[in-house]
Structures are given as structure tokens and as C-alpha cells.
């Protein structure tokens, strides 16, 4: 069974500082990996995803994430935080093929606060 | 395109009452999903429908039923609501493109309070 762990339920940064949100996964096969963002009172929207190929993935709003198979990690980063980045972020994993095809397993979420 | 729409946006029920949450998508997607979101637990899959005419249980199906009415619509029914079902419910859809892992597109959610 696959699982996702997001280290830190709350992360607080200053505007302009580096954003680092951590995600580790467990999966029996190399998974597909996703980061979603949820703004207050809204649904989730995709930030970026890794399926195959280049392990450094760039997403919307200046975010990127690197798939590290040896560390089973997919951490999300942004060089310079903006006030508009304040939201909850979810890491998710899906296993290719098999009966679980297409089903996402989500981490617990990390709330990002950005201070002026 | 409206994307994924959900009704109602907010609902209050008494224990034992029933209700149906509606979801529709206009993206011609094959797969649809129902999740519940609870604080500190992320999103958990209740039921999903890989294609029209099929439905399968997810991680937390107890107390729920679903209907894939047609390709566009996927409803979630609570037959006898319980306080433990107080949550935010999200519907999602995806194309299910076998060439790569598809993105799921989410609706705005339904906030349900069971007293």
C-alpha cells in the first residue's frame, strides 16, 4: 500500500524567503507524484506533477519539486515567497497500472503562512 | 467551461437524515472521484468511477453510496447521516489518459454539518 507523509503541518516564512515543503512517500513501485494547492474555501488545483523523465519538475507560480528515488522524497520549493502563496499544500501519490490506477493517496497537508 | 461543479455548497443535516451530493463535469472526462477532507487527514477517497457504468470503493466507503448517472454526473448519497460524516466533500474528475498519469480536477466542495 502506498502512503504519503508531509513533514510539518504548518510552515511559516517571511515574504521573499525560501519556501520548502517536505514530502516523503512509500510505494511498491515507482509512483507518479503530485503537489496540489488549496486556497481558502476553494477546491484543489494542480501545482505540478512528476510522471517520468526529468526529475526536476517546474510548476505554476514559480514552484518546483525534485523527485529523489533514493530518498523517496518529492519536496516542493520556491526561491522567494509571496503573500499570495499562503495556502494549504498537499502532496499526493498514485501507482501506475494495476487496480489502483488513477487513485490518489494524499498527505495530511501543510499550511503555509507568509509574513510581511 | 465550468469544469467540475458541486451542489449544494453547504448543508446542515440532523442525525439520521439522508441527502445526495451532486457533482457534474463538462470536460468529457472518463473517471470521477469523491473525497472527504478532514483537518489533519488530507483527502481520503470515498468512492470512484473509472468509467461510465462502473463504481468502486475507496478508502472510506462506509455510510455512503454512489451513482454514476451518466458520463457527466456522479452523485454521493448519505442514507442515514451521522455526526462522523461532518466534513468537506470534494468531487474530482480526470481524463484517464493511458499515456501518462492524468491530473485530477476538483470542484469547489460541499461543506456538510451533521448535528
Tab-separated table of C-alpha atoms in Angstrom:
chain	number	residue	atom	x	y	z
A	1	UNK	CA	0.000	0.000	0.000
A	2	UNK	CA	1.192	3.480	-0.750
A	3	UNK	CA	1.389	6.304	1.771
A	4	UNK	CA	2.484	9.924	1.904
A	5	UNK	CA	3.993	11.856	4.797
A	6	UNK	CA	4.270	15.615	4.828
A	7	UNK	CA	6.693	16.815	7.472
A	8	UNK	CA	5.267	19.820	9.256
A	9	UNK	CA	1.574	20.613	9.350
A	10	UNK	CA	2.388	24.339	9.490
A	11	UNK	CA	5.250	26.231	7.860
A	12	UNK	CA	5.769	29.956	8.321
A	13	UNK	CA	8.118	32.077	6.204
A	14	UNK	CA	8.760	35.748	5.582
A	15	UNK	CA	7.920	37.325	2.279
A	16	UNK	CA	10.910	36.862	-0.032
A	17	UNK	CA	12.282	33.859	1.850
A	18	UNK	CA	12.755	30.359	0.524
A	19	UNK	CA	9.765	28.046	0.733
A	20	UNK	CA	10.472	24.355	1.402
A	21	UNK	CA	7.624	21.910	1.944
A	22	UNK	CA	8.640	18.325	2.564
A	23	UNK	CA	7.007	15.192	1.213
A	24	UNK	CA	8.097	11.570	1.575
A	25	UNK	CA	6.261	8.607	0.137
A	26	UNK	CA	6.225	4.854	0.289
A	27	UNK	CA	5.207	2.812	-2.701
A	28	UNK	CA	5.841	-0.683	-4.001
A	29	UNK	CA	6.606	0.659	-7.484
A	30	UNK	CA	7.997	3.986	-8.758
A	31	UNK	CA	4.964	6.230	-8.370
A	32	UNK	CA	3.511	9.257	-10.015
A	33	UNK	CA	3.795	12.267	-7.675
A	34	UNK	CA	1.755	15.435	-7.399
A	35	UNK	CA	1.566	18.678	-5.479
A	36	UNK	CA	-1.805	20.365	-5.173
A	37	UNK	CA	-2.616	23.740	-3.605
A	38	UNK	CA	-5.817	24.719	-1.854
A	39	UNK	CA	-6.672	28.355	-1.252
A	40	UNK	CA	-9.208	29.146	1.490
A	41	UNK	CA	-12.715	27.903	0.746
A	42	UNK	CA	-11.721	26.565	-2.642
A	43	UNK	CA	-11.058	23.210	-4.250
A	44	UNK	CA	-7.610	21.833	-5.012
A	45	UNK	CA	-5.648	22.794	-8.093
A	46	UNK	CA	-2.568	21.142	-9.514
A	47	UNK	CA	0.795	22.867	-8.941
A	48	UNK	CA	2.995	20.287	-10.643
A	49	UNK	CA	3.428	16.577	-11.197
A	50	UNK	CA	6.118	14.008	-11.871
A	51	UNK	CA	5.361	11.031	-14.073
A	52	UNK	CA	8.527	10.051	-15.949
A	53	UNK	CA	11.622	11.745	-17.356
A	54	UNK	CA	13.354	14.739	-15.784
A	55	UNK	CA	13.312	14.523	-12.023
A	56	UNK	CA	13.191	18.290	-11.505
A	57	UNK	CA	9.682	19.439	-12.281
A	58	UNK	CA	8.602	23.038	-12.673
A	59	UNK	CA	5.062	24.094	-11.920
A	60	UNK	CA	2.902	27.153	-11.781
A	61	UNK	CA	3.563	30.276	-9.703
A	62	UNK	CA	7.340	29.656	-9.571
A	63	UNK	CA	7.173	26.377	-7.654
A	64	UNK	CA	9.306	23.357	-8.438
A	65	UNK	CA	9.892	19.915	-6.970
A	66	UNK	CA	12.553	17.266	-7.341
A	67	UNK	CA	11.871	13.537	-7.374
A	68	UNK	CA	14.618	11.715	-5.453
A	69	UNK	CA	14.056	7.998	-5.722
A	70	UNK	CA	16.878	7.095	-3.302
A	71	UNK	CA	15.324	9.288	-0.620
A	72	UNK	CA	11.689	8.538	-1.589
A	73	UNK	CA	11.088	12.269	-1.488
A	74	UNK	CA	9.355	14.908	-3.581
A	75	UNK	CA	9.937	18.201	-1.762
A	76	UNK	CA	8.330	21.406	-3.016
A	77	UNK	CA	10.370	24.627	-3.197
A	78	UNK	CA	10.026	28.221	-4.264
A	79	UNK	CA	13.012	30.599	-4.090
A	80	UNK	CA	11.077	33.656	-2.917
A	81	UNK	CA	7.754	33.529	-1.098
A	82	UNK	CA	4.937	35.896	-1.959
A	83	UNK	CA	1.972	36.801	0.205
A	84	UNK	CA	-0.310	35.168	-2.354
A	85	UNK	CA	1.387	31.796	-1.718
A	86	UNK	CA	-0.382	31.478	1.635
A	87	UNK	CA	-2.491	28.332	1.281
A	88	UNK	CA	-2.584	24.658	2.175
A	89	UNK	CA	-0.407	22.343	0.104
A	90	UNK	CA	-0.966	18.658	-0.446
A	91	UNK	CA	1.451	16.053	-1.735
A	92	UNK	CA	-0.154	13.026	-3.402
A	93	UNK	CA	0.962	9.757	-4.963
A	94	UNK	CA	-0.544	7.402	-7.480
A	95	UNK	CA	0.664	3.984	-8.576
A	96	UNK	CA	0.910	3.325	-12.300
A	97	UNK	CA	-1.099	0.393	-13.586
A	98	UNK	CA	-2.868	-2.294	-11.620
A	99	UNK	CA	-6.141	-1.957	-9.773
A	100	UNK	CA	-5.108	1.288	-8.097
A	101	UNK	CA	-4.616	3.054	-11.420
A	102	UNK	CA	-5.714	6.671	-11.202
A	103	UNK	CA	-6.406	6.711	-7.461
A	104	UNK	CA	-4.558	9.344	-5.447
A	105	UNK	CA	-3.314	8.967	-1.890
A	106	UNK	CA	-2.856	12.337	-0.199
A	107	UNK	CA	-0.600	13.519	2.574
A	108	UNK	CA	-2.022	15.329	5.580
A	109	UNK	CA	-1.385	18.779	4.147
A	110	UNK	CA	0.921	21.657	5.092
A	111	UNK	CA	-0.450	25.117	5.799
A	112	UNK	CA	1.929	27.788	4.518
A	113	UNK	CA	1.809	31.191	6.196
A	114	UNK	CA	3.709	34.105	4.673
A	115	UNK	CA	4.578	37.069	6.893
A	116	UNK	CA	5.203	40.558	5.527
B	1	UNK	CA	-16.233	25.530	-19.417
B	2	UNK	CA	-17.431	25.387	-15.814
B	3	UNK	CA	-15.119	22.457	-15.016
B	4	UNK	CA	-16.356	20.477	-12.023
B	5	UNK	CA	-19.455	21.794	-10.254
B	6	UNK	CA	-20.929	20.632	-6.956
B	7	UNK	CA	-24.247	21.281	-5.259
B	8	UNK	CA	-25.076	22.237	-2.613
B	9	UNK	CA	-22.231	24.402	-1.326
B	10	UNK	CA	-23.285	24.000	2.286
B	11	UNK	CA	-25.747	21.750	4.083
B	12	UNK	CA	-26.827	21.117	7.669
B	13	UNK	CA	-28.422	17.767	8.475
B	14	UNK	CA	-29.775	16.134	11.586
B	15	UNK	CA	-28.540	12.689	12.550
B	16	UNK	CA	-30.427	10.059	10.572
B	17	UNK	CA	-31.441	12.304	7.699
B	18	UNK	CA	-30.460	11.452	4.156
B	19	UNK	CA	-29.156	13.591	1.349
B	20	UNK	CA	-27.475	13.415	-2.032
B	21	UNK	CA	-24.476	15.468	-3.062
B	22	UNK	CA	-24.412	16.250	-6.754
B	23	UNK	CA	-21.371	16.538	-8.997
B	24	UNK	CA	-21.091	17.265	-12.704
B	25	UNK	CA	-18.174	17.847	-15.081
B	26	UNK	CA	-18.182	19.280	-18.574
B	27	UNK	CA	-14.686	18.195	-19.637
B	28	UNK	CA	-15.760	14.844	-21.124
B	29	UNK	CA	-13.663	13.031	-18.526
B	30	UNK	CA	-13.991	9.307	-18.049
B	31	UNK	CA	-13.084	8.996	-14.367
B	32	UNK	CA	-14.733	10.673	-11.385
B	33	UNK	CA	-13.997	10.606	-7.666
B	34	UNK	CA	-15.475	11.553	-4.307
B	35	UNK	CA	-13.197	12.585	-1.438
B	36	UNK	CA	-13.759	13.822	2.064
B	37	UNK	CA	-11.407	16.304	3.712
B	38	UNK	CA	-10.952	16.392	7.475
B	39	UNK	CA	-8.456	18.548	9.407
B	40	UNK	CA	-5.030	16.958	9.650
B	41	UNK	CA	-6.004	13.980	7.499
B	42	UNK	CA	-5.685	15.293	3.986
B	43	UNK	CA	-8.205	13.991	1.466
B	44	UNK	CA	-9.458	10.448	1.641
B	45	UNK	CA	-11.096	8.664	-1.256
B	46	UNK	CA	-14.674	7.545	-0.613
B	47	UNK	CA	-15.687	6.082	-3.998
B	48	UNK	CA	-14.549	6.401	-7.548
B	49	UNK	CA	-15.832	5.629	-11.004
B	50	UNK	CA	-13.176	4.683	-13.534
B	51	UNK	CA	-15.643	4.947	-16.400
B	52	UNK	CA	-19.345	5.335	-17.040
B	53	UNK	CA	-21.211	2.365	-15.630
B	54	UNK	CA	-18.587	1.345	-13.067
B	55	UNK	CA	-18.055	2.320	-9.445
B	56	UNK	CA	-15.612	1.078	-6.820
B	57	UNK	CA	-14.961	1.610	-3.147
B	58	UNK	CA	-12.132	3.794	-1.978
B	59	UNK	CA	-10.516	4.087	1.431
B	60	UNK	CA	-13.571	5.170	3.474
B	61	UNK	CA	-16.799	3.951	1.783
B	62	UNK	CA	-18.854	3.009	4.854
B	63	UNK	CA	-22.060	5.011	5.185
B	64	UNK	CA	-22.032	6.203	1.562
B	65	UNK	CA	-23.401	5.116	-1.782
B	66	UNK	CA	-22.710	6.491	-5.246
B	67	UNK	CA	-24.337	6.595	-8.644
B	68	UNK	CA	-22.618	7.305	-11.947
B	69	UNK	CA	-25.717	8.634	-13.645
B	70	UNK	CA	-24.007	9.240	-16.991
B	71	UNK	CA	-20.576	10.323	-18.159
B	72	UNK	CA	-21.032	13.836	-16.741
B	73	UNK	CA	-22.621	13.181	-13.359
B	74	UNK	CA	-21.515	11.315	-10.231
B	75	UNK	CA	-23.601	11.621	-7.079
B	76	UNK	CA	-22.831	10.696	-3.473
B	77	UNK	CA	-25.632	9.651	-1.122
B	78	UNK	CA	-25.711	9.548	2.642
B	79	UNK	CA	-28.603	7.269	3.589
B	80	UNK	CA	-28.553	7.965	7.330
B	81	UNK	CA	-26.231	10.798	8.245
B	82	UNK	CA	-24.033	10.570	11.333
B	83	UNK	CA	-22.011	13.299	13.093
B	84	UNK	CA	-18.823	11.495	11.973
B	85	UNK	CA	-19.766	12.406	8.416
B	86	UNK	CA	-19.363	16.110	9.137
B	87	UNK	CA	-16.713	17.061	6.617
B	88	UNK	CA	-15.941	18.880	3.398
B	89	UNK	CA	-16.676	16.759	0.356
B	90	UNK	CA	-14.867	17.182	-2.920
B	91	UNK	CA	-15.688	15.730	-6.281
B	92	UNK	CA	-12.945	15.369	-8.894
B	93	UNK	CA	-12.613	14.125	-12.449
B	94	UNK	CA	-9.801	13.022	-14.747
B	95	UNK	CA	-9.436	12.055	-18.366
B	96	UNK	CA	-7.712	8.740	-17.683
B	97	UNK	CA	-5.210	9.045	-20.475
B	98	UNK	CA	-3.185	5.856	-20.518
B	99	UNK	CA	-0.147	7.653	-21.952
B	100	UNK	CA	0.615	9.405	-18.668
B	101	UNK	CA	-0.841	9.892	-15.281
B	102	UNK	CA	-3.761	12.219	-15.562
B	103	UNK	CA	-4.403	15.317	-13.494
B	104	UNK	CA	-7.480	15.320	-11.323
B	105	UNK	CA	-9.636	18.447	-11.462
B	106	UNK	CA	-11.526	19.345	-8.309
B	107	UNK	CA	-14.837	21.001	-7.642
B	108	UNK	CA	-15.254	23.767	-5.041
B	109	UNK	CA	-16.516	21.410	-2.344
B	110	UNK	CA	-19.621	20.851	-0.237
B	111	UNK	CA	-19.453	21.654	3.462
B	112	UNK	CA	-21.652	19.246	5.415
B	113	UNK	CA	-22.527	19.592	9.076
B	114	UNK	CA	-24.384	16.753	10.780
B	115	UNK	CA	-25.895	17.610	14.154
